[in-house]
mmCIF file of C-alpha atoms in Angstrom:
data_model
loop_
_atom_site.group_PDB
_atom_site.id
_atom_site.type_symbol
_atom_site.label_atom_id
_atom_site.label_comp_id
_atom_site.label_asym_id
_atom_site.label_seq_id
_atom_site.Cartn_x
_atom_site.Cartn_y
_atom_site.Cartn_z
ATOM 1 C CA MET A 261 -94.587 -64.428 5.602
ATOM 2 C CA HIS A 262 -91.516 -65.635 7.502
ATOM 3 C CA THR A 263 -88.186 -65.152 5.694
ATOM 4 C CA GLY A 264 -87.403 -68.874 5.870
ATOM 5 C CA THR A 265 -90.769 -69.743 4.343
ATOM 6 C CA ALA A 266 -90.276 -67.249 1.511
ATOM 7 C CA LEU A 267 -86.825 -68.683 0.788
ATOM 8 C CA ALA A 268 -88.106 -72.275 0.817
ATOM 9 C CA LEU A 269 -90.963 -71.444 -1.553
ATOM 10 C CA THR A 270 -88.601 -69.555 -3.879
ATOM 11 C CA LEU A 271 -86.220 -72.523 -3.993
ATOM 12 C CA LEU A 272 -89.192 -74.815 -4.632
ATOM 13 C CA VAL A 273 -90.219 -72.722 -7.642
ATOM 14 C CA LEU A 274 -86.635 -72.763 -8.936
ATOM 15 C CA LEU A 275 -86.318 -76.537 -8.572
ATOM 16 C CA TYR A 276 -89.666 -77.076 -10.277
ATOM 17 C CA ALA A 277 -88.620 -74.822 -13.172
ATOM 18 C CA VAL A 278 -85.669 -77.152 -13.813
ATOM 19 C CA ILE A 279 -87.935 -80.215 -14.192
ATOM 20 C CA SER A 280 -91.073 -78.495 -15.529
ATOM 21 C CA GLY A 281 -90.627 -80.010 -18.993
ATOM 22 C CA LEU A 282 -90.467 -83.517 -17.563
ATOM 23 C CA VAL A 283 -93.564 -82.929 -15.422
ATOM 24 C CA SER A 284 -95.480 -81.797 -18.503
ATOM 25 C CA ARG A 285 -94.237 -84.854 -20.409
ATOM 26 C CA TRP A 286 -95.519 -87.105 -17.617
ATOM 27 C CA TYR A 287 -98.972 -85.439 -17.822
ATOM 28 C CA LEU A 288 -98.820 -84.393 -14.158
ATOM 29 C CA ALA A 289 -100.549 -81.307 -12.822
ATOM 30 C CA PRO A 290 -97.877 -78.909 -11.483
ATOM 31 C CA GLY A 291 -100.279 -78.185 -8.630
ATOM 32 C CA LEU A 292 -100.055 -81.815 -7.531
ATOM 33 C CA VAL A 293 -96.252 -81.590 -7.376
ATOM 34 C CA PHE A 294 -96.437 -78.471 -5.215
ATOM 35 C CA VAL A 295 -99.076 -79.974 -2.932
ATOM 36 C CA LEU A 296 -96.874 -83.020 -2.349
ATOM 37 C CA MET A 297 -93.814 -80.846 -1.726
ATOM 38 C CA GLY A 298 -95.838 -78.668 0.632
ATOM 39 C CA MET A 299 -96.908 -81.745 2.583
ATOM 40 C CA MET A 300 -93.266 -82.771 2.866
ATOM 41 C CA LEU A 301 -91.937 -79.327 3.862
ATOM 42 C CA GLY A 302 -94.864 -78.066 5.953
ATOM 43 C CA PRO A 303 -95.515 -78.178 9.721
ATOM 44 C CA PHE A 304 -96.491 -81.865 9.551
ATOM 45 C CA GLY A 305 -93.285 -82.755 7.696
ATOM 46 C CA PHE A 306 -89.851 -81.139 7.894
ATOM 47 C CA ASP A 307 -91.414 -77.878 9.162
ATOM 48 C CA VAL A 308 -89.507 -75.708 6.681
ATOM 49 C CA ILE A 309 -92.622 -73.903 5.412
ATOM 50 C CA ALA A 310 -94.803 -72.142 7.987
ATOM 51 C CA ALA A 311 -97.944 -73.108 6.117
ATOM 52 C CA ASP A 312 -100.342 -72.238 8.946
ATOM 53 C CA ASP A 313 -100.156 -68.496 8.154
ATOM 54 C CA THR A 314 -103.767 -68.108 7.030
ATOM 55 C CA ARG A 315 -103.455 -64.370 6.332
ATOM 56 C CA THR A 316 -100.592 -64.901 3.883
ATOM 57 C CA PHE A 317 -102.433 -67.822 2.291
ATOM 58 C CA ASN A 318 -105.572 -65.711 1.770
ATOM 59 C CA ILE A 319 -103.618 -62.823 0.233
ATOM 60 C CA LEU A 320 -101.627 -65.031 -2.139
ATOM 61 C CA ALA A 321 -104.724 -66.990 -3.153
ATOM 62 C CA GLN A 322 -106.651 -63.805 -3.907
ATOM 63 C CA LEU A 323 -103.758 -62.360 -5.914
ATOM 64 C CA ALA A 324 -103.407 -65.601 -7.870
ATOM 65 C CA LEU A 325 -107.101 -65.830 -8.752
ATOM 66 C CA THR A 326 -107.241 -62.137 -9.670
ATOM 67 C CA VAL A 327 -104.419 -62.445 -12.196
ATOM 68 C CA ILE A 328 -105.727 -65.782 -13.512
ATOM 69 C CA LEU A 329 -109.270 -64.448 -13.953
ATOM 70 C CA PHE A 330 -107.997 -61.414 -15.857
ATOM 71 C CA ASN A 331 -105.734 -63.548 -18.050
ATOM 72 C CA GLN A 332 -108.494 -66.070 -18.760
ATOM 73 C CA ALA A 333 -110.944 -63.342 -19.729
ATOM 74 C CA ALA A 334 -108.320 -61.528 -21.823
ATOM 75 C CA SER A 335 -107.742 -64.692 -23.854
ATOM 76 C CA LEU A 336 -111.448 -65.309 -24.489
ATOM 77 C CA ASP A 337 -113.302 -64.348 -27.627
ATOM 78 C CA LEU A 338 -116.872 -65.236 -26.721
ATOM 79 C CA ALA A 339 -118.262 -64.003 -30.035
ATOM 80 C CA ALA A 340 -115.849 -66.276 -31.901
ATOM 81 C CA ALA A 341 -116.716 -69.135 -29.546
ATOM 82 C CA VAL A 342 -120.377 -68.796 -30.463
ATOM 83 C CA ARG A 343 -119.563 -68.576 -34.169
ATOM 84 C CA ARG A 344 -117.078 -71.456 -34.147
ATOM 85 C CA GLY A 345 -118.979 -74.100 -32.330
ATOM 86 C CA HIS A 346 -122.493 -74.801 -31.181
ATOM 87 C CA ALA A 347 -121.037 -77.236 -28.652
ATOM 88 C CA THR A 348 -118.959 -74.589 -26.864
ATOM 89 C CA PHE A 349 -121.969 -72.304 -26.651
ATOM 90 C CA ARG A 350 -124.056 -75.133 -25.183
ATOM 91 C CA LEU A 351 -121.390 -75.892 -22.565
ATOM 92 C CA LEU A 352 -121.485 -72.266 -21.409
ATOM 93 C CA ILE A 353 -125.193 -71.526 -21.537
ATOM 94 C CA VAL A 354 -126.573 -74.958 -20.574
ATOM 95 C CA GLY A 355 -123.716 -76.965 -19.078
ATOM 96 C CA ILE A 356 -122.508 -74.543 -16.402
ATOM 97 C CA PRO A 357 -125.969 -73.737 -14.951
ATOM 98 C CA LEU A 358 -126.793 -77.473 -15.048
ATOM 99 C CA ALA A 359 -123.609 -78.291 -13.128
ATOM 100 C CA LEU A 360 -124.509 -75.711 -10.485
ATOM 101 C CA LEU A 361 -128.062 -77.055 -10.221
ATOM 102 C CA LEU A 362 -126.980 -80.707 -10.037
ATOM 103 C CA GLY A 363 -124.276 -79.804 -7.519
ATOM 104 C CA THR A 364 -126.853 -78.107 -5.309
ATOM 105 C CA LEU A 365 -129.222 -81.108 -5.495
ATOM 106 C CA THR A 366 -126.340 -83.475 -4.696
ATOM 107 C CA ALA A 367 -125.383 -81.389 -1.656
ATOM 108 C CA VAL A 368 -128.993 -81.289 -0.439
ATOM 109 C CA VAL A 369 -129.327 -85.091 -0.725
ATOM 110 C CA LEU A 370 -125.925 -86.181 0.597
ATOM 111 C CA LEU A 371 -125.363 -83.389 3.128
ATOM 112 C CA PRO A 372 -128.797 -82.718 4.647
ATOM 113 C CA VAL A 373 -127.174 -80.787 7.489
ATOM 114 C CA LEU A 374 -126.628 -77.873 5.073
ATOM 115 C CA PRO A 375 -129.326 -75.209 4.685
ATOM 116 C CA LEU A 376 -130.314 -74.548 1.077
ATOM 117 C CA TRP A 377 -128.185 -71.429 0.692
ATOM 118 C CA GLU A 378 -125.121 -73.248 2.042
ATOM 119 C CA ALA A 379 -125.770 -76.080 -0.433
ATOM 120 C CA VAL A 380 -125.828 -73.510 -3.255
ATOM 121 C CA CYS A 381 -122.585 -72.004 -1.954
ATOM 122 C CA LEU A 382 -120.941 -75.432 -1.808
ATOM 123 C CA ALA A 383 -122.075 -76.273 -5.351
ATOM 124 C CA ALA A 384 -120.652 -72.967 -6.587
ATOM 125 C CA VAL A 385 -117.369 -73.586 -4.787
ATOM 126 C CA MET A 386 -117.052 -77.067 -6.318
ATOM 127 C CA ALA A 387 -117.965 -75.983 -9.860
ATOM 128 C CA PRO A 388 -115.009 -74.013 -11.321
ATOM 129 C CA THR A 389 -112.739 -76.020 -13.605
ATOM 130 C CA GLU A 390 -109.134 -75.209 -14.470
ATOM 131 C CA VAL A 391 -108.063 -77.278 -17.433
ATOM 132 C CA ALA A 392 -104.767 -75.340 -17.665
ATOM 133 C CA LEU A 393 -103.673 -77.155 -14.479
ATOM 134 C CA ILE A 394 -102.630 -79.986 -16.798
ATOM 135 C CA ASP A 395 -100.785 -78.395 -19.730
ATOM 136 C CA ALA A 396 -101.022 -81.546 -21.842
ATOM 137 C CA LEU A 397 -104.794 -81.179 -22.111
ATOM 138 C CA LEU A 398 -104.369 -77.939 -24.053
ATOM 139 C CA GLU A 399 -101.139 -78.707 -25.900
ATOM 140 C CA ASP A 400 -101.393 -82.341 -27.015
ATOM 141 C CA GLN A 401 -102.261 -82.344 -30.712
ATOM 142 C CA ARG A 402 -103.856 -85.798 -30.429
ATOM 143 C CA ILE A 403 -106.805 -84.155 -28.693
ATOM 144 C CA PRO A 404 -109.219 -82.735 -31.295
ATOM 145 C CA GLU A 405 -108.785 -78.977 -31.583
ATOM 146 C CA ARG A 406 -112.512 -78.485 -31.072
ATOM 147 C CA VAL A 407 -112.350 -80.297 -27.722
ATOM 148 C CA ARG A 408 -109.337 -78.277 -26.544
ATOM 149 C CA HIS A 409 -111.054 -75.032 -27.524
ATOM 150 C CA ALA A 410 -114.282 -75.999 -25.744
ATOM 151 C CA LEU A 411 -112.430 -76.955 -22.551
ATOM 152 C CA SER A 412 -110.399 -73.754 -22.593
ATOM 153 C CA VAL A 413 -113.358 -71.414 -23.134
ATOM 154 C CA GLU A 414 -115.548 -73.239 -20.604
ATOM 155 C CA SER A 415 -112.795 -73.184 -17.978
ATOM 156 C CA GLY A 416 -112.229 -69.488 -18.567
ATOM 157 C CA CYS A 417 -115.892 -68.678 -17.941
ATOM 158 C CA TYR A 418 -116.538 -71.051 -15.036
ATOM 159 C CA ASP A 419 -115.041 -68.855 -12.316
ATOM 160 C CA GLY A 420 -117.273 -65.953 -13.300
ATOM 161 C CA PHE A 421 -120.447 -68.059 -13.345
ATOM 162 C CA ALA A 422 -119.600 -69.815 -10.069
ATOM 163 C CA LEU A 423 -118.706 -66.542 -8.385
ATOM 164 C CA ALA A 424 -122.049 -65.052 -9.399
ATOM 165 C CA ALA A 425 -123.854 -68.112 -7.982
ATOM 166 C CA ALA A 426 -121.895 -67.920 -4.723
ATOM 167 C CA LEU A 427 -122.648 -64.216 -4.321
ATOM 168 C CA ALA A 428 -126.336 -64.882 -4.995
ATOM 169 C CA ALA A 429 -126.295 -67.587 -2.319
ATOM 170 C CA LEU A 430 -124.649 -65.202 0.138
ATOM 171 C CA ALA A 431 -127.368 -62.665 -0.637
ATOM 172 C CA LEU A 432 -129.906 -65.412 0.119
ATOM 173 C CA ALA A 433 -128.121 -65.959 3.412
ATOM 174 C CA SER A 434 -128.471 -62.263 4.161
ATOM 175 C CA GLU A 435 -132.170 -62.557 3.394
ATOM 176 C CA HIS A 436 -132.494 -65.159 6.148
ATOM 177 C CA ALA A 437 -130.649 -62.901 8.574
ATOM 178 C CA ASP A 438 -132.378 -59.692 7.469
ATOM 179 C CA ARG A 439 -135.963 -59.827 6.249
ATOM 180 C CA ASP A 440 -135.760 -56.337 4.733
ATOM 181 C CA VAL A 441 -135.657 -57.168 1.031
ATOM 182 C CA THR A 442 -133.970 -53.864 0.155
ATOM 183 C CA HIS A 443 -130.933 -54.715 2.298
ATOM 184 C CA TRP A 444 -130.025 -58.112 0.861
ATOM 185 C CA SER A 445 -131.059 -57.266 -2.695
ATOM 186 C CA TRP A 446 -128.838 -54.178 -2.535
ATOM 187 C CA TYR A 447 -125.991 -56.406 -1.339
ATOM 188 C CA LEU A 448 -126.296 -58.519 -4.495
ATOM 189 C CA VAL A 449 -126.630 -55.541 -6.839
ATOM 190 C CA HIS A 450 -123.772 -53.647 -5.240
ATOM 191 C CA THR A 451 -121.458 -56.658 -5.064
ATOM 192 C CA GLU A 452 -121.924 -57.798 -8.663
ATOM 193 C CA LEU A 453 -123.244 -54.966 -10.824
ATOM 194 C CA VAL A 454 -120.941 -52.293 -9.430
ATOM 195 C CA ALA A 455 -118.018 -54.674 -9.926
ATOM 196 C CA VAL A 456 -119.096 -55.271 -13.538
ATOM 197 C CA ALA A 457 -119.254 -51.531 -14.197
ATOM 198 C CA LEU A 458 -115.892 -50.835 -12.569
ATOM 199 C CA GLY A 459 -114.200 -53.741 -14.341
ATOM 200 C CA ALA A 460 -115.604 -52.689 -17.705
ATOM 201 C CA VAL A 461 -114.426 -49.086 -17.317
ATOM 202 C CA ILE A 462 -110.932 -50.030 -16.108
ATOM 203 C CA GLY A 463 -110.540 -52.767 -18.737
ATOM 204 C CA LEU A 464 -111.693 -50.582 -21.628
ATOM 205 C CA VAL A 465 -109.795 -47.439 -20.615
ATOM 206 C CA GLY A 466 -106.697 -49.410 -19.647
ATOM 207 C CA GLY A 467 -106.923 -51.380 -22.874
ATOM 208 C CA VAL A 468 -107.070 -48.216 -24.981
ATOM 209 C CA VAL A 469 -104.035 -46.765 -23.183
ATOM 210 C CA VAL A 470 -101.941 -49.959 -23.315
ATOM 211 C CA VAL A 471 -102.807 -50.780 -26.927
ATOM 212 C CA ALA A 472 -102.127 -47.200 -28.081
ATOM 213 C CA SER A 473 -98.780 -47.137 -26.286
ATOM 214 C CA TRP A 474 -97.836 -50.571 -27.645
ATOM 215 C CA ARG A 475 -98.694 -49.668 -31.240
ATOM 216 C CA ARG A 476 -96.697 -46.438 -31.037
ATOM 217 C CA GLY A 477 -93.685 -48.243 -29.619
ATOM 218 C CA TRP A 478 -93.801 -46.333 -26.312
ATOM 219 C CA MET A 479 -93.403 -49.523 -24.276
ATOM 220 C CA ASN A 480 -91.522 -52.744 -24.841
ATOM 221 C CA GLY A 481 -92.930 -56.248 -24.617
ATOM 222 C CA THR A 482 -91.949 -56.826 -20.993
ATOM 223 C CA TRP A 483 -93.653 -53.698 -19.720
ATOM 224 C CA ALA A 484 -96.711 -54.311 -21.883
ATOM 225 C CA GLN A 485 -97.106 -57.656 -20.125
ATOM 226 C CA LEU A 486 -96.518 -56.160 -16.687
ATOM 227 C CA ALA A 487 -99.166 -53.561 -17.518
ATOM 228 C CA THR A 488 -101.779 -56.326 -17.819
ATOM 229 C CA VAL A 489 -100.807 -57.666 -14.381
ATOM 230 C CA ALA A 490 -101.133 -54.164 -12.938
ATOM 231 C CA MET A 491 -104.499 -53.697 -14.640
ATOM 232 C CA ALA A 492 -105.831 -56.901 -13.078
ATOM 233 C CA LEU A 493 -104.722 -55.764 -9.617
ATOM 234 C CA VAL A 494 -106.197 -52.292 -10.163
ATOM 235 C CA CYS A 495 -109.565 -53.841 -11.047
ATOM 236 C CA PHE A 496 -109.467 -55.917 -7.878
ATOM 237 C CA GLY A 497 -108.252 -53.104 -5.621
ATOM 238 C CA VAL A 498 -110.737 -50.470 -6.803
ATOM 239 C CA ALA A 499 -113.698 -52.857 -6.538
ATOM 240 C CA GLU A 500 -112.702 -54.020 -3.060
ATOM 241 C CA ARG A 501 -112.235 -50.393 -2.037
ATOM 242 C CA VAL A 502 -115.946 -49.751 -2.606
ATOM 243 C CA HIS A 503 -116.911 -53.079 -0.984
ATOM 244 C CA SER A 504 -117.690 -54.773 -4.286
ATOM 245 C CA SER A 505 -116.298 -57.998 -5.763
ATOM 246 C CA GLY A 506 -112.722 -57.634 -6.928
ATOM 247 C CA PHE A 507 -112.843 -60.989 -8.700
ATOM 248 C CA VAL A 508 -115.855 -60.015 -10.814
ATOM 249 C CA ALA A 509 -114.147 -56.718 -11.657
ATOM 250 C CA ALA A 510 -110.924 -58.513 -12.675
ATOM 251 C CA PHE A 511 -112.784 -60.931 -14.965
ATOM 252 C CA VAL A 512 -114.838 -58.194 -16.630
ATOM 253 C CA GLY A 513 -111.720 -56.030 -16.890
ATOM 254 C CA GLY A 514 -110.013 -58.815 -18.814
ATOM 255 C CA LEU A 515 -112.981 -59.036 -21.180
ATOM 256 C CA GLY A 516 -112.857 -55.275 -21.743
ATOM 257 C CA PHE A 517 -109.119 -55.328 -22.400
ATOM 258 C CA ALA A 518 -109.541 -58.204 -24.886
ATOM 259 C CA ALA A 519 -112.349 -56.378 -26.686
ATOM 260 C CA VAL A 520 -110.155 -53.293 -27.195
ATOM 261 C CA ALA A 521 -107.202 -55.374 -28.399
ATOM 262 C CA ARG A 522 -109.356 -57.296 -30.897
ATOM 263 C CA HIS A 523 -110.996 -54.116 -32.170
ATOM 264 C CA ALA A 524 -107.573 -52.585 -32.715
ATOM 265 C CA GLN A 525 -106.368 -55.846 -34.284
ATOM 266 C CA THR A 526 -103.386 -55.730 -31.952
ATOM 267 C CA SER A 527 -101.929 -58.631 -30.006
ATOM 268 C CA VAL A 528 -100.323 -57.533 -26.727
ATOM 269 C CA PRO A 529 -97.972 -60.232 -25.333
ATOM 270 C CA THR A 530 -99.094 -61.845 -22.066
ATOM 271 C CA GLN A 531 -96.391 -64.413 -21.236
ATOM 272 C CA VAL A 532 -95.187 -62.554 -18.124
ATOM 273 C CA SER A 533 -98.740 -62.090 -16.887
ATOM 274 C CA ASP A 534 -99.499 -65.783 -17.408
ATOM 275 C CA ALA A 535 -96.280 -66.780 -15.655
ATOM 276 C CA ALA A 536 -97.031 -64.499 -12.693
ATOM 277 C CA GLY A 537 -100.454 -66.081 -12.259
ATOM 278 C CA GLN A 538 -99.027 -69.587 -12.465
ATOM 279 C CA VAL A 539 -96.236 -68.927 -9.937
ATOM 280 C CA LEU A 540 -98.675 -67.413 -7.449
ATOM 281 C CA GLU A 541 -101.008 -70.353 -7.914
ATOM 282 C CA LEU A 542 -98.275 -72.941 -7.360
ATOM 283 C CA VAL A 543 -97.087 -71.203 -4.181
ATOM 284 C CA VAL A 544 -100.673 -71.328 -2.925
ATOM 285 C CA PHE A 545 -100.778 -75.069 -3.652
ATOM 286 C CA ALA A 546 -97.566 -75.567 -1.665
ATOM 287 C CA ILE A 547 -99.014 -73.791 1.373
ATOM 288 C CA PHE A 548 -102.289 -75.671 0.899
ATOM 289 C CA GLY A 549 -100.422 -78.982 0.905
ATOM 290 C CA GLY A 550 -98.364 -78.070 3.937
ATOM 291 C CA TYR A 551 -101.294 -77.411 6.239
ATOM 292 C CA ALA A 552 -104.820 -77.687 4.865
ATOM 293 C CA VAL A 553 -104.492 -81.177 3.366
ATOM 294 C CA PHE A 554 -103.623 -82.757 6.705
ATOM 295 C CA LEU A 555 -106.350 -80.895 8.584
ATOM 296 C CA GLY A 556 -108.983 -81.536 5.916
ATOM 297 C CA TRP A 557 -108.391 -85.289 5.754
ATOM 298 C CA ARG A 558 -107.786 -85.825 9.473
ATOM 299 C CA GLU A 559 -111.411 -86.007 10.600
ATOM 300 C CA ILE A 560 -113.348 -86.584 7.411
ATOM 301 C CA ASP A 561 -116.963 -87.671 7.297
ATOM 302 C CA TRP A 562 -118.000 -90.339 4.798
ATOM 303 C CA ARG A 563 -120.890 -88.184 3.589
ATOM 304 C CA THR A 564 -118.521 -85.364 2.696
ATOM 305 C CA VAL A 565 -116.228 -87.765 0.847
ATOM 306 C CA LEU A 566 -119.215 -89.219 -1.020
ATOM 307 C CA PHE A 567 -120.339 -85.727 -2.029
ATOM 308 C CA CYS A 568 -116.844 -84.838 -3.297
ATOM 309 C CA VAL A 569 -116.605 -88.030 -5.335
ATOM 310 C CA ALA A 570 -120.068 -87.382 -6.779
ATOM 311 C CA ALA A 571 -119.075 -83.796 -7.655
ATOM 312 C CA LEU A 572 -116.078 -85.076 -9.617
ATOM 313 C CA VAL A 573 -117.433 -88.295 -11.115
ATOM 314 C CA LEU A 574 -121.141 -87.600 -11.639
ATOM 315 C CA VAL A 575 -122.182 -83.944 -11.487
ATOM 316 C CA ARG A 576 -119.956 -82.494 -14.196
ATOM 317 C CA PRO A 577 -120.049 -85.507 -16.585
ATOM 318 C CA VAL A 578 -123.856 -85.649 -16.396
ATOM 319 C CA ALA A 579 -124.155 -81.884 -16.925
ATOM 320 C CA VAL A 580 -121.879 -82.058 -19.983
ATOM 321 C CA GLN A 581 -123.765 -85.012 -21.475
ATOM 322 C CA LEU A 582 -127.105 -83.236 -21.058
ATOM 323 C CA ALA A 583 -125.720 -79.965 -22.435
ATOM 324 C CA LEU A 584 -124.351 -81.641 -25.581
ATOM 325 C CA ILE A 585 -127.509 -83.573 -26.472
ATOM 326 C CA GLY A 586 -128.327 -82.923 -30.126
ATOM 327 C CA THR A 587 -124.829 -81.741 -31.068
ATOM 328 C CA ASP A 588 -122.452 -83.479 -33.462
ATOM 329 C CA VAL A 589 -119.777 -83.989 -30.792
ATOM 330 C CA PRO A 590 -118.724 -87.692 -30.796
ATOM 331 C CA MET A 591 -119.356 -89.695 -27.635
ATOM 332 C CA ARG A 592 -115.640 -90.145 -26.894
ATOM 333 C CA SER A 593 -115.173 -86.381 -26.965
ATOM 334 C CA ARG A 594 -118.221 -85.853 -24.767
ATOM 335 C CA LEU A 595 -116.897 -88.278 -22.171
ATOM 336 C CA PHE A 596 -113.475 -86.639 -22.319
ATOM 337 C CA ILE A 597 -114.903 -83.130 -21.831
ATOM 338 C CA GLY A 598 -117.146 -84.354 -19.022
ATOM 339 C CA TRP A 599 -114.356 -86.041 -17.098
ATOM 340 C CA PHE A 600 -111.599 -83.462 -17.441
ATOM 341 C CA GLY A 601 -112.720 -80.641 -15.198
ATOM 342 C CA PRO A 602 -109.753 -80.265 -12.789
ATOM 343 C CA ARG A 603 -110.485 -78.231 -9.656
ATOM 344 C CA GLY A 604 -107.869 -75.771 -8.478
ATOM 345 C CA ILE A 605 -107.401 -72.188 -7.375
ATOM 346 C CA GLY A 606 -110.998 -71.202 -8.174
ATOM 347 C CA THR A 607 -112.380 -73.749 -5.717
ATOM 348 C CA LEU A 608 -109.862 -72.733 -3.037
ATOM 349 C CA VAL A 609 -110.546 -69.008 -3.277
ATOM 350 C CA LEU A 610 -114.322 -69.323 -3.582
ATOM 351 C CA GLY A 611 -114.212 -71.542 -0.504
ATOM 352 C CA LEU A 612 -112.284 -68.848 1.365
ATOM 353 C CA LEU A 613 -114.759 -66.225 0.144
ATOM 354 C CA VAL A 614 -117.761 -68.184 1.376
ATOM 355 C CA LEU A 615 -116.165 -69.074 4.707
ATOM 356 C CA GLY A 616 -115.069 -65.490 5.253
ATOM 357 C CA HIS A 617 -118.582 -64.153 4.755
ATOM 358 C CA GLY A 618 -119.598 -65.107 8.283
ATOM 359 C CA GLY A 619 -122.778 -66.788 9.424
ATOM 360 C CA ILE A 620 -121.771 -70.143 7.917
ATOM 361 C CA GLN A 621 -123.304 -72.801 10.138
ATOM 362 C CA ASN A 622 -121.319 -75.702 8.697
ATOM 363 C CA ALA A 623 -117.915 -74.210 7.984
ATOM 364 C CA ALA A 624 -116.158 -77.499 8.797
ATOM 365 C CA VAL A 625 -118.152 -79.367 6.140
ATOM 366 C CA ILE A 626 -117.363 -76.802 3.440
ATOM 367 C CA THR A 627 -113.678 -76.720 4.436
ATOM 368 C CA GLU A 628 -113.409 -80.513 4.271
ATOM 369 C CA ALA A 629 -115.210 -80.597 0.922
ATOM 370 C CA VAL A 630 -112.823 -78.032 -0.589
ATOM 371 C CA VAL A 631 -109.714 -79.874 0.636
ATOM 372 C CA ILE A 632 -110.942 -83.316 -0.419
ATOM 373 C CA THR A 633 -112.173 -82.185 -3.843
ATOM 374 C CA VAL A 634 -109.005 -80.296 -4.795
ATOM 375 C CA THR A 635 -106.634 -83.071 -3.673
ATOM 376 C CA LEU A 636 -108.701 -85.839 -5.300
ATOM 377 C CA SER A 637 -109.009 -83.828 -8.509
ATOM 378 C CA LEU A 638 -105.287 -83.117 -8.758
ATOM 379 C CA LEU A 639 -104.515 -86.795 -8.225
ATOM 380 C CA LEU A 640 -107.238 -88.382 -10.367
ATOM 381 C CA HIS A 641 -107.004 -86.004 -13.307
ATOM 382 C CA SER A 642 -103.215 -86.265 -13.379
ATOM 383 C CA LEU A 643 -103.307 -90.074 -13.340
ATOM 384 C CA THR A 644 -105.981 -90.259 -16.050
ATOM 385 C CA ALA A 645 -104.598 -87.579 -18.389
ATOM 386 C CA TRP A 646 -102.555 -89.932 -20.574
ATOM 387 C CA PRO A 647 -105.242 -92.672 -20.790
ATOM 388 C CA GLY A 648 -107.823 -89.970 -21.491
ATOM 389 C CA ILE A 649 -105.809 -88.494 -24.350
ATOM 390 C CA THR A 650 -105.311 -91.962 -25.810
ATOM 391 C CA PHE A 651 -109.053 -92.590 -25.484
ATOM 392 C CA VAL A 652 -110.135 -89.421 -27.306
ATOM 393 C CA ALA A 653 -107.434 -89.536 -30.019
ATOM 394 C CA PRO A 654 -109.482 -91.760 -32.415
ATOM 395 C CA ASP A 655 -112.029 -88.925 -32.775
ATOM 396 C CA ARG A 656 -109.299 -86.791 -34.319
ATOM 397 C CA LEU A 657 -108.158 -89.622 -36.586
ATOM 398 C CA VAL A 658 -111.686 -90.200 -37.861
ATOM 399 C CA ARG A 659 -112.194 -86.518 -38.740
ATOM 400 C CA THR A 660 -108.779 -86.294 -40.406
ATOM 401 C CA SER A 661 -109.530 -89.290 -42.646
ATOM 402 C CA ARG A 662 -112.767 -87.658 -43.782
ATOM 403 C CA GLN A 663 -111.096 -84.411 -44.823
#
């Protein structure tokens, strides 16, 4: 990365930090702010940020998703999620696969130029949600606690599910290129299962070491938090070293670390780790805004735009409604959960992963879809956050009056 670009991005982070409280109060996604600033400072604006450095963009995006995946998994308690709410369980087990299936069918119908495996890849790329992009959705007490918990747990698991679907689709692509079933099936097993094993070992062993050191007072809070960042990067690096999926390893590593911490009944602070993931993500959004947004929207096709709108407005809401049939979740809450599925770093990185695989016949279509979906999501979900919270608030009032 050029020195001037690094300085500009650092100053951008500093300036945002000064107004971050106001941005949260206005219910804006920080990612939207950085995309807009990137557009202004990038090669198509004042040319302060050299946003066309694809290698730097790929590295930063991978680092950001690695840390975020680990943090998301480390904060999850899937057993408690199952015990606490039937609705959350249904969103994970029924809603996510339904969203992937409906996304694939939508891509097949609206983008017939895509082969089936590319349609599956595109659906997987479009699927991950990142509700933490808009802090108000997790912090506003007017939103029923059950809804906030469901959104948080679902968002934390989406990247893992979507990544598995994308890797399966890439294995299917290999099947078309290589008819030897042992070759492409081994690709899938090696990419996912080896990553799961590596992530589990690193997460469990690292968790035991960190928790033991923390409980004995051998490390302070700052270094305990930095240790979780290092553990996430170790999971990614080791898995990539053996040509497996570093993202799968990071997610499973976070689950292993969380399991050890819960078993030991010890809470290791994670504020630094969370902040590191957020800063990396926002820098990625700035570079994305400086270059990719202009290129993605410059020569768009109406079919691609229609698919992206359908992915945001129809696919997820329909999947959520179907998944929650028979539950006691009020309709307002169902509509709220269905609508608020912001797309962010997961969609960007999965798009890069799919495009970097090689053999993609319609790379331009997938690139345009990623750019259009992320920018539309940041804009629409930011603008509708406050009305959405106002809409779902009566569900909380009704339950409170009954208690």
